[in-house]
Amino acid sequence: MLNRLVLFNLLMTCGLHALEPGRLMSQYMHRQWGTDDGLPQSSVTTIAQTEDGFLWFGTQEGLVRFDGIALTVYDTTNSPSMGNHFVNDLLVDQDGQTLWIATRGGVLSLGPGGFTPVGNLEGLSDPRAYALAKTDDGSLWVATNLGLGRIDHGSLTMFGVEDGIPDPAVRALQAEGSGLWVGTRGGLVFWDQKNGATSKPQMLDPIWCLLRDRSGTLWIGSRNAVFALKAGVLQKHEMSMNKPGVNLVLSLAEDRDNHIWVGTSLGLARLNSDAIEKPRPGAALDELVIRSLFEDMDGNLWLGSGWNGLHQLSNSELLVFSTDEGLPNKNAWAVAETRQGVFVGTDQGVSRVEKGQIRTTDVPAAFIRAMYTDSRDQIWVGTRNNGIYIVSGEKWQHLSQADGLPNDNVRAFAETKDGRMLIATFGGGLAIAELDGRNAESWGPPLDNNFIMGLLSESDGDIWAGTDGDGVYLIRNGSLRKMGVDEGLVYPRILSFLGNPDGTFWCASEGGGIFFFDGVRFHELTTAQGLPDNNVFTTIPDNTGDLWLTGNRGLIRLNEDRARSVALGRGQELPYKRLGKAEGMRSVECNFGGTQSGLLAQDGSVWFPTSNGIVVATPSNPIKNVRVPTPFIVSVVADQQTINEGDTLSSGADRLEITYTAPTFNRVDELAFEYRLEGYDNQWIQAGEERKAHYTRIPPGDYEFRVRSHRPGSDYRVSNPVHFTIKPKFHQTIWFYSLIGLAIAFLGFHSVRLRDAQVRLRETELKVMVQERTQELESMNQVLLETQNQLIDAAHTAGMAEVATQVLHNVGNAMNSINVSGQVLQQHTDQLQGDYLSKLVALLNENENHLADFFKSEKGQKILTSLTAYSKALNRTKRSLTGELLELRQRVDHVNDIIHAQQATATGGRLYERVSVSELITQAVKILEANLIDEDVNIIRTEADAPLVQLEKGKFLQVLVNVIKNACESYQRSGALNPRIHISLGTASRNRETQLVVITIRDYGPGIDTQALEQIFAHGFTTKPEGYGFGLHFCANAMADLKGDISVFSAGPHKGAEFTLILPATY
């Protein structure tokens, strides 16, 4: 019966992404992490992966967990129970979750309860543990300097030389059934649970690592060699590397294609049958000391180096041949194919790619710019300034100006209908020669522009020539016709052609996109029609009906029929795929020498010259879909209190932060998340790449949080839920209200006169308070009016009327919220029923001498009940007034900030503060609370940890208010059923030294059309009938003043708008 560990291993070996065995080691995607990326130390001693997908790395400075994004370090500072943070080995238990850790201070286990020391190795004279293994009986075995240790039910038993261990310094273990192989500095021994140590075979060399592969072969890493032991037969593989010296085999791994990878002190190697593959001398992988090797569940190979950090090898969609693979120069310019293989032209001549290997040719080294295969299977090679080489098999001949060429700078070839070779030169116009190289001479009618970039020869004899700045020339029956703007060719620099059997063709231009010629005129396809780039060097077809476009920013793949339809005006959408470094390119800059700067090979592959090698795509056999990982909820924190599954919070939750992730190590940028808090969210919240969810002021209730992940076109993977309950705070409970009611009734019954005096005094205080605040408000309004007039006068005097209008607009926005507070205060004041108290006091005075009898009467009983109710109402009014007055003060302070900010601008004095952007967002939302309630707009916030920023607080707060208010008001004319504004806070990096804080404010209202987007920040421009166009103009000026940036994006009408605010971070 398969246990969980076996199932886990099956999962690993059945992943979607094994390293393709036909590739050279240098042709895998190579990524690297070091201390600058979060590793605590640059030596990675061991690697493991738990069932949940997390990778674990051991270093000399702690244990590291990796999810593809964040490196989380565990050491003795944050996990004191580790005892020692020098990790030598890791072992995943059969349950797939528990991690066993060998350190220099003993052995630990890591499970749901944290780190736990096991085995009591710390009691030994030398507690260092070097390797771990677990046998079928559940025993944990540990390699030490004092021999072999067995940990069974927490107790440690040691076995040494006296028990048959060849040397007390044990360095490697490999379980096999209920026994295990033990590698020591004195050789190898098999330990049998019943019979103890045996010698199978007798080896005396030091052993550093052991591996039992799927076929049962035991691989043994020693000095200068790897040994394979199968069925009692020992086979030796000498590990001769590219560098001299003693070569220690330190690590071994088997991939799912059954290849053995060998990590040594002199580099990396791969055993393929009896052959040993090594990187080329000087290649990146040749410079590493490989301490550990591991293949993850997706087929990636991980390398832990001695002092160069962590490395990952993975498949890529594109294959590259460059200097690491044997090209003499990384600058590839042209490519052609014959029956002998594919030939590549570089800045150092011509090379041939044969069965994945680079072979040099005898063609003299030259700057190659064009290559063409003629009907005789010869390759015509055009150079930058050295004429032409005609390559036939192993022979070649040379043509130059001395042989009749008008110019030695050759850019393109095309075989004519009558079987001759037409030659495009850069500066000498057109030439022609026989296929055997004879009779080279200038050809065709005189041209206005002799700088020819591209050629196309059609079956009817027509010749098309693309020029460097003069459009396209058509040569038909000896006559010349120039094609340009009148024929629809609106861009004059034409680089290459791609002909179709029906007489139509594509041509590429540098700056004008691509053009489709339908037989009559040209039709452009540019960024205006959906093409992602206007700089296109060449167009290459594949066998799937797609076109591949090269340029300075990588490759573009699109469907030819769709492209033709859009160019002809019959279609609107142009789907495409952009390929670059994420798909395996080492440089996204493609090179262009002429029409032959690309090739559709006979096997269906497509070849592209770049500034770092020749890139190969296999359109009919794309890379398999990348696995979608199941998300994992890392932590739930409410008001700085960690919540576990099923917990109940007894004190409410003002701030809830949920961290989640999904371990993945391929196409990390494609993975997107959505989350939902059942009981609060009505739908899934799209979080993109964010891995934190934030909620504020969650009401009492029962909640369930889930997160799901997906990639483009994939199904969703949903996490296990986390359930928790938030109990109401005491002041939210029925007990609180009941106790308050009883207390008021008791005091009202026994202290009527005292309560009457208190009520009168409270009423007087409230009236005085309201009168003072109202006078303060009137005084502030007068000050604001005078300040506005002063600022407008100053602005006009200085020629800055624009500043005054911005002040008016911002103060007006703030005054709206102040007026709302004033109206609320007036309503509460009107509700104070002073007449009722006067009548009540008069009635009590009338019955002053017999109050006891009076309260026993029916009227007296009603007065007590009424007075109790009135007291409750008065307390509620007081609380409302107190809260409203506090908010009024905050809004008045905001007006003061606006005024001070504008005065500082005028006088040159500014107050910079280190502030939390999250708190400013909260304050802005509070200021606009009335607007949000009126429009029934829901605020959704997604926040990542962001550093403080140093800025003028009032100015940036006003920017937030203006942008959020603008988003809120957009719903006035949208008719949206679920109006909401999504505010996201995160960080970004401009470079290694500059960190940025990024705020996005997105609404789902009517959107902004393209014309309006271009002038959205212009002074006086507005899309609102009642607006003046000052708010967003102020925002643009303010963000520039704060050394930040503001931008807006909208996909079009009815698709909402997204404003992005960027500020430099302060650490």
PDB file of N, CA and C in Angstrom, residues 226-297:
ATOM      1  N   VAL A 226      32.251   9.089  -9.691  1.00  0.00           N
ATOM      2  CA  VAL A 226      30.947   8.621  -9.236  1.00  0.00           C
ATOM      3  C   VAL A 226      30.892   7.130  -9.509  1.00  0.00           C
ATOM      4  N   PHE A 227      30.446   6.348  -8.518  1.00  0.00           N
ATOM      5  CA  PHE A 227      30.322   4.909  -8.674  1.00  0.00           C
ATOM      6  C   PHE A 227      28.849   4.534  -8.741  1.00  0.00           C
ATOM      7  N   ALA A 228      28.534   3.551  -9.593  1.00  0.00           N
ATOM      8  CA  ALA A 228      27.180   3.017  -9.698  1.00  0.00           C
ATOM      9  C   ALA A 228      27.208   1.558  -9.276  1.00  0.00           C
ATOM     10  N   LEU A 229      26.421   1.208  -8.254  1.00  0.00           N
ATOM     11  CA  LEU A 229      26.373  -0.155  -7.740  1.00  0.00           C
ATOM     12  C   LEU A 229      25.005  -0.744  -8.066  1.00  0.00           C
ATOM     13  N   LYS A 230      25.000  -1.782  -8.898  1.00  0.00           N
ATOM     14  CA  LYS A 230      23.751  -2.446  -9.269  1.00  0.00           C
ATOM     15  C   LYS A 230      23.982  -3.939  -9.362  1.00  0.00           C
ATOM     16  N   ALA A 231      23.139  -4.687  -8.636  1.00  0.00           N
ATOM     17  CA  ALA A 231      23.224  -6.143  -8.621  1.00  0.00           C
ATOM     18  C   ALA A 231      24.629  -6.618  -8.264  1.00  0.00           C
ATOM     19  N   GLY A 232      25.260  -5.919  -7.326  1.00  0.00           N
ATOM     20  CA  GLY A 232      26.567  -6.320  -6.867  1.00  0.00           C
ATOM     21  C   GLY A 232      27.718  -5.904  -7.744  1.00  0.00           C
ATOM     22  N   VAL A 233      27.432  -5.258  -8.882  1.00  0.00           N
ATOM     23  CA  VAL A 233      28.487  -4.842  -9.812  1.00  0.00           C
ATOM     24  C   VAL A 233      28.730  -3.355  -9.630  1.00  0.00           C
ATOM     25  N   LEU A 234      29.981  -2.979  -9.475  1.00  0.00           N
ATOM     26  CA  LEU A 234      30.357  -1.587  -9.253  1.00  0.00           C
ATOM     27  C   LEU A 234      30.967  -1.011 -10.523  1.00  0.00           C
ATOM     28  N   GLN A 235      30.382   0.088 -11.004  1.00  0.00           N
ATOM     29  CA  GLN A 235      30.894   0.748 -12.207  1.00  0.00           C
ATOM     30  C   GLN A 235      31.370   2.145 -11.835  1.00  0.00           C
ATOM     31  N   LYS A 236      32.546   2.516 -12.348  1.00  0.00           N
ATOM     32  CA  LYS A 236      33.151   3.801 -12.006  1.00  0.00           C
ATOM     33  C   LYS A 236      33.020   4.780 -13.164  1.00  0.00           C
ATOM     34  N   HIS A 237      32.614   6.041 -12.852  1.00  0.00           N
ATOM     35  CA  HIS A 237      32.541   7.124 -13.834  1.00  0.00           C
ATOM     36  C   HIS A 237      33.516   8.211 -13.388  1.00  0.00           C
ATOM     37  N   GLU A 238      34.591   8.357 -14.142  1.00  0.00           N
ATOM     38  CA  GLU A 238      35.559   9.391 -13.807  1.00  0.00           C
ATOM     39  C   GLU A 238      34.933  10.761 -14.026  1.00  0.00           C
ATOM     40  N   MET A 239      35.086  11.665 -13.072  1.00  0.00           N
ATOM     41  CA  MET A 239      34.527  13.015 -13.166  1.00  0.00           C
ATOM     42  C   MET A 239      35.638  14.011 -13.480  1.00  0.00           C
ATOM     43  N   SER A 240      36.082  13.964 -14.727  1.00  0.00           N
ATOM     44  CA  SER A 240      37.101  14.897 -15.191  1.00  0.00           C
ATOM     45  C   SER A 240      36.399  16.164 -15.660  1.00  0.00           C
ATOM     46  N   MET A 241      36.645  17.269 -14.973  1.00  0.00           N
ATOM     47  CA  MET A 241      35.954  18.521 -15.277  1.00  0.00           C
ATOM     48  C   MET A 241      36.869  19.449 -16.079  1.00  0.00           C
ATOM     49  N   ASN A 242      36.407  20.693 -16.270  1.00  0.00           N
ATOM     50  CA  ASN A 242      37.137  21.641 -17.102  1.00  0.00           C
ATOM     51  C   ASN A 242      38.312  22.286 -16.379  1.00  0.00           C
ATOM     52  N   LYS A 243      38.375  22.121 -15.072  1.00  0.00           N
ATOM     53  CA  LYS A 243      39.432  22.774 -14.290  1.00  0.00           C
ATOM     54  C   LYS A 243      40.262  21.701 -13.585  1.00  0.00           C
ATOM     55  N   PRO A 244      41.531  21.975 -13.387  1.00  0.00           N
ATOM     56  CA  PRO A 244      42.379  20.994 -12.688  1.00  0.00           C
ATOM     57  C   PRO A 244      42.092  21.002 -11.192  1.00  0.00           C
ATOM     58  N   GLY A 245      42.556  19.968 -10.512  1.00  0.00           N
ATOM     59  CA  GLY A 245      42.425  19.892  -9.071  1.00  0.00           C
ATOM     60  C   GLY A 245      41.614  18.698  -8.632  1.00  0.00           C
ATOM     61  N   VAL A 246      41.622  18.452  -7.325  1.00  0.00           N
ATOM     62  CA  VAL A 246      40.834  17.363  -6.750  1.00  0.00           C
ATOM     63  C   VAL A 246      39.360  17.707  -6.872  1.00  0.00           C
ATOM     64  N   ASN A 247      38.595  16.771  -7.382  1.00  0.00           N
ATOM     65  CA  ASN A 247      37.175  17.016  -7.632  1.00  0.00           C
ATOM     66  C   ASN A 247      36.348  16.162  -6.677  1.00  0.00           C
ATOM     67  N   LEU A 248      35.685  16.811  -5.707  1.00  0.00           N
ATOM     68  CA  LEU A 248      34.857  16.100  -4.745  1.00  0.00           C
ATOM     69  C   LEU A 248      33.421  16.092  -5.237  1.00  0.00           C
ATOM     70  N   VAL A 249      32.843  14.896  -5.310  1.00  0.00           N
ATOM     71  CA  VAL A 249      31.439  14.772  -5.695  1.00  0.00           C
ATOM     72  C   VAL A 249      30.605  14.998  -4.435  1.00  0.00           C
ATOM     73  N   LEU A 250      29.924  16.147  -4.370  1.00  0.00           N
ATOM     74  CA  LEU A 250      29.262  16.588  -3.145  1.00  0.00           C
ATOM     75  C   LEU A 250      27.758  16.332  -3.141  1.00  0.00           C
ATOM     76  N   SER A 251      27.135  16.159  -4.322  1.00  0.00           N
ATOM     77  CA  SER A 251      25.677  15.993  -4.355  1.00  0.00           C
ATOM     78  C   SER A 251      25.268  15.241  -5.603  1.00  0.00           C
ATOM     79  N   LEU A 252      24.134  14.540  -5.504  1.00  0.00           N
ATOM     80  CA  LEU A 252      23.585  13.746  -6.605  1.00  0.00           C
ATOM     81  C   LEU A 252      22.081  13.931  -6.652  1.00  0.00           C
ATOM     82  N   ALA A 253      21.495  13.898  -7.866  1.00  0.00           N
ATOM     83  CA  ALA A 253      20.044  13.969  -8.019  1.00  0.00           C
ATOM     84  C   ALA A 253      19.654  13.248  -9.297  1.00  0.00           C
ATOM     85  N   GLU A 254      18.479  12.640  -9.280  1.00  0.00           N
ATOM     86  CA  GLU A 254      17.923  11.980 -10.464  1.00  0.00           C
ATOM     87  C   GLU A 254      16.719  12.786 -10.942  1.00  0.00           C
ATOM     88  N   ASP A 255      16.682  13.110 -12.238  1.00  0.00           N
ATOM     89  CA  ASP A 255      15.502  13.802 -12.765  1.00  0.00           C
ATOM     90  C   ASP A 255      14.497  12.783 -13.275  1.00  0.00           C
ATOM     91  N   ARG A 256      13.330  13.260 -13.700  1.00  0.00           N
ATOM     92  CA  ARG A 256      12.271  12.330 -14.079  1.00  0.00           C
ATOM     93  C   ARG A 256      12.517  11.656 -15.417  1.00  0.00           C
ATOM     94  N   ASP A 257      13.554  12.067 -16.141  1.00  0.00           N
ATOM     95  CA  ASP A 257      13.973  11.358 -17.346  1.00  0.00           C
ATOM     96  C   ASP A 257      15.101  10.374 -17.058  1.00  0.00           C
ATOM     97  N   ASN A 258      15.333  10.129 -15.758  1.00  0.00           N
ATOM     98  CA  ASN A 258      16.300   9.137 -15.284  1.00  0.00           C
ATOM     99  C   ASN A 258      17.747   9.517 -15.563  1.00  0.00           C
ATOM    100  N   HIS A 259      18.010  10.786 -15.756  1.00  0.00           N
ATOM    101  CA  HIS A 259      19.386  11.251 -15.852  1.00  0.00           C
ATOM    102  C   HIS A 259      19.903  11.566 -14.449  1.00  0.00           C
ATOM    103  N   ILE A 260      21.172  11.284 -14.227  1.00  0.00           N
ATOM    104  CA  ILE A 260      21.805  11.556 -12.943  1.00  0.00           C
ATOM    105  C   ILE A 260      22.588  12.858 -13.055  1.00  0.00           C
ATOM    106  N   TRP A 261      22.255  13.806 -12.194  1.00  0.00           N
ATOM    107  CA  TRP A 261      22.972  15.075 -12.127  1.00  0.00           C
ATOM    108  C   TRP A 261      23.990  14.999 -10.992  1.00  0.00           C
ATOM    109  N   VAL A 262      25.173  15.520 -11.261  1.00  0.00           N
ATOM    110  CA  VAL A 262      26.285  15.402 -10.324  1.00  0.00           C
ATOM    111  C   VAL A 262      26.791  16.803  -9.989  1.00  0.00           C
ATOM    112  N   GLY A 263      26.775  17.138  -8.701  1.00  0.00           N
ATOM    113  CA  GLY A 263      27.333  18.400  -8.252  1.00  0.00           C
ATOM    114  C   GLY A 263      28.690  18.181  -7.617  1.00  0.00           C
ATOM    115  N   THR A 264      29.684  18.890  -8.094  1.00  0.00           N
ATOM    116  CA  THR A 264      31.042  18.672  -7.621  1.00  0.00           C
ATOM    117  C   THR A 264      31.672  19.987  -7.177  1.00  0.00           C
ATOM    118  N   SER A 265      32.840  19.871  -6.605  1.00  0.00           N
ATOM    119  CA  SER A 265      33.580  21.062  -6.195  1.00  0.00           C
ATOM    120  C   SER A 265      34.154  21.802  -7.383  1.00  0.00           C
ATOM    121  N   LEU A 266      34.079  21.211  -8.592  1.00  0.00           N
ATOM    122  CA  LEU A 266      34.582  21.864  -9.798  1.00  0.00           C
ATOM    123  C   LEU A 266      33.473  22.119 -10.815  1.00  0.00           C
ATOM    124  N   GLY A 267      32.212  22.026 -10.408  1.00  0.00           N
ATOM    125  CA  GLY A 267      31.135  22.356 -11.327  1.00  0.00           C
ATOM    126  C   GLY A 267      30.050  21.304 -11.398  1.00  0.00           C
ATOM    127  N   LEU A 268      29.162  21.468 -12.393  1.00  0.00           N
ATOM    128  CA  LEU A 268      27.987  20.611 -12.575  1.00  0.00           C
ATOM    129  C   LEU A 268      28.200  19.671 -13.749  1.00  0.00           C
ATOM    130  N   ALA A 269      27.673  18.458 -13.629  1.00  0.00           N
ATOM    131  CA  ALA A 269      27.746  17.490 -14.721  1.00  0.00           C
ATOM    132  C   ALA A 269      26.436  16.702 -14.765  1.00  0.00           C
ATOM    133  N   ARG A 270      26.192  16.088 -15.945  1.00  0.00           N
ATOM    134  CA  ARG A 270      25.007  15.242 -16.114  1.00  0.00           C
ATOM    135  C   ARG A 270      25.446  13.949 -16.793  1.00  0.00           C
ATOM    136  N   LEU A 271      25.029  12.821 -16.194  1.00  0.00           N
ATOM    137  CA  LEU A 271      25.335  11.512 -16.756  1.00  0.00           C
ATOM    138  C   LEU A 271      24.193  11.089 -17.670  1.00  0.00           C
ATOM    139  N   ASN A 272      24.536  10.854 -18.934  1.00  0.00           N
ATOM    140  CA  ASN A 272      23.546  10.424 -19.925  1.00  0.00           C
ATOM    141  C   ASN A 272      24.073   9.134 -20.533  1.00  0.00           C
ATOM    142  N   SER A 273      23.496   8.003 -20.118  1.00  0.00           N
ATOM    143  CA  SER A 273      24.062   6.692 -20.442  1.00  0.00           C
ATOM    144  C   SER A 273      25.489   6.662 -19.898  1.00  0.00           C
ATOM    145  N   ASP A 274      26.467   6.443 -20.786  1.00  0.00           N
ATOM    146  CA  ASP A 274      27.853   6.417 -20.324  1.00  0.00           C
ATOM    147  C   ASP A 274      28.553   7.751 -20.553  1.00  0.00           C
ATOM    148  N   ALA A 275      27.850   8.704 -21.169  1.00  0.00           N
ATOM    149  CA  ALA A 275      28.466   9.991 -21.477  1.00  0.00           C
ATOM    150  C   ALA A 275      28.307  10.944 -20.303  1.00  0.00           C
ATOM    151  N   ILE A 276      29.291  11.824 -20.151  1.00  0.00           N
ATOM    152  CA  ILE A 276      29.257  12.842 -19.106  1.00  0.00           C
ATOM    153  C   ILE A 276      29.207  14.201 -19.788  1.00  0.00           C
ATOM    154  N   GLU A 277      28.132  14.925 -19.542  1.00  0.00           N
ATOM    155  CA  GLU A 277      27.983  16.254 -20.138  1.00  0.00           C
ATOM    156  C   GLU A 277      28.405  17.301 -19.126  1.00  0.00           C
ATOM    157  N   LYS A 278      29.198  18.247 -19.591  1.00  0.00           N
ATOM    158  CA  LYS A 278      29.673  19.342 -18.750  1.00  0.00           C
ATOM    159  C   LYS A 278      29.394  20.662 -19.466  1.00  0.00           C
ATOM    160  N   PRO A 279      29.268  21.753 -18.705  1.00  0.00           N
ATOM    161  CA  PRO A 279      29.146  23.060 -19.359  1.00  0.00           C
ATOM    162  C   PRO A 279      30.430  23.385 -20.116  1.00  0.00           C
ATOM    163  N   ARG A 280      30.298  24.260 -21.110  1.00  0.00           N
ATOM    164  CA  ARG A 280      31.488  24.711 -21.811  1.00  0.00           C
ATOM    165  C   ARG A 280      32.379  25.498 -20.852  1.00  0.00           C
ATOM    166  N   PRO A 281      33.679  25.427 -21.033  1.00  0.00           N
ATOM    167  CA  PRO A 281      34.580  26.201 -20.155  1.00  0.00           C
ATOM    168  C   PRO A 281      34.226  27.691 -20.181  1.00  0.00           C
ATOM    169  N   GLY A 282      34.143  28.268 -18.999  1.00  0.00           N
ATOM    170  CA  GLY A 282      33.812  29.683 -18.889  1.00  0.00           C
ATOM    171  C   GLY A 282      32.340  29.974 -18.801  1.00  0.00           C
ATOM    172  N   ALA A 283      31.471  28.984 -19.064  1.00  0.00           N
ATOM    173  CA  ALA A 283      30.028  29.207 -18.956  1.00  0.00           C
ATOM    174  C   ALA A 283      29.651  29.394 -17.481  1.00  0.00           C
ATOM    175  N   ALA A 284      28.455  29.957 -17.270  1.00  0.00           N
ATOM    176  CA  ALA A 284      28.044  30.297 -15.903  1.00  0.00           C
ATOM    177  C   ALA A 284      28.047  29.073 -14.985  1.00  0.00           C
ATOM    178  N   LEU A 285      27.522  27.946 -15.460  1.00  0.00           N
ATOM    179  CA  LEU A 285      27.422  26.764 -14.612  1.00  0.00           C
ATOM    180  C   LEU A 285      28.781  26.113 -14.374  1.00  0.00           C
ATOM    181  N   ASP A 286      29.777  26.485 -15.160  1.00  0.00           N
ATOM    182  CA  ASP A 286      31.106  25.897 -15.005  1.00  0.00           C
ATOM    183  C   ASP A 286      31.878  26.523 -13.848  1.00  0.00           C
ATOM    184  N   GLU A 287      31.364  27.641 -13.340  1.00  0.00           N
ATOM    185  CA  GLU A 287      32.102  28.376 -12.310  1.00  0.00           C
ATOM    186  C   GLU A 287      31.607  28.068 -10.896  1.00  0.00           C
ATOM    187  N   LEU A 288      30.680  27.114 -10.740  1.00  0.00           N
ATOM    188  CA  LEU A 288      30.034  26.900  -9.457  1.00  0.00           C
ATOM    189  C   LEU A 288      30.599  25.695  -8.710  1.00  0.00           C
ATOM    190  N   VAL A 289      30.617  25.809  -7.389  1.00  0.00           N
ATOM    191  CA  VAL A 289      30.797  24.659  -6.502  1.00  0.00           C
ATOM    192  C   VAL A 289      29.402  24.216  -6.086  1.00  0.00           C
ATOM    193  N   ILE A 290      29.009  22.999  -6.469  1.00  0.00           N
ATOM    194  CA  ILE A 290      27.636  22.548  -6.253  1.00  0.00           C
ATOM    195  C   ILE A 290      27.578  21.719  -4.975  1.00  0.00           C
ATOM    196  N   ARG A 291      26.962  22.287  -3.922  1.00  0.00           N
ATOM    197  CA  ARG A 291      26.839  21.598  -2.646  1.00  0.00           C
ATOM    198  C   ARG A 291      25.588  20.732  -2.568  1.00  0.00           C
ATOM    199  N   SER A 292      24.508  21.109  -3.274  1.00  0.00           N
ATOM    200  CA  SER A 292      23.244  20.372  -3.174  1.00  0.00           C
ATOM    201  C   SER A 292      22.499  20.439  -4.500  1.00  0.00           C
ATOM    202  N   LEU A 293      21.710  19.392  -4.782  1.00  0.00           N
ATOM    203  CA  LEU A 293      20.908  19.277  -5.997  1.00  0.00           C
ATOM    204  C   LEU A 293      19.526  18.769  -5.623  1.00  0.00           C
ATOM    205  N   PHE A 294      18.499  19.271  -6.332  1.00  0.00           N
ATOM    206  CA  PHE A 294      17.136  18.817  -6.025  1.00  0.00           C
ATOM    207  C   PHE A 294      16.233  19.119  -7.218  1.00  0.00           C
ATOM    208  N   GLU A 295      15.398  18.134  -7.606  1.00  0.00           N
ATOM    209  CA  GLU A 295      14.374  18.344  -8.635  1.00  0.00           C
ATOM    210  C   GLU A 295      13.022  18.508  -7.945  1.00  0.00           C
ATOM    211  N   ASP A 296      12.329  19.625  -8.201  1.00  0.00           N
ATOM    212  CA  ASP A 296      11.059  19.872  -7.526  1.00  0.00           C
ATOM    213  C   ASP A 296       9.898  19.207  -8.270  1.00  0.00           C
ATOM    214  N   MET A 297       8.694  19.382  -7.737  1.00  0.00           N
ATOM    215  CA  MET A 297       7.536  18.690  -8.298  1.00  0.00           C
ATOM    216  C   MET A 297       7.143  19.214  -9.678  1.00  0.00           C
TER     217      MET A 297
END
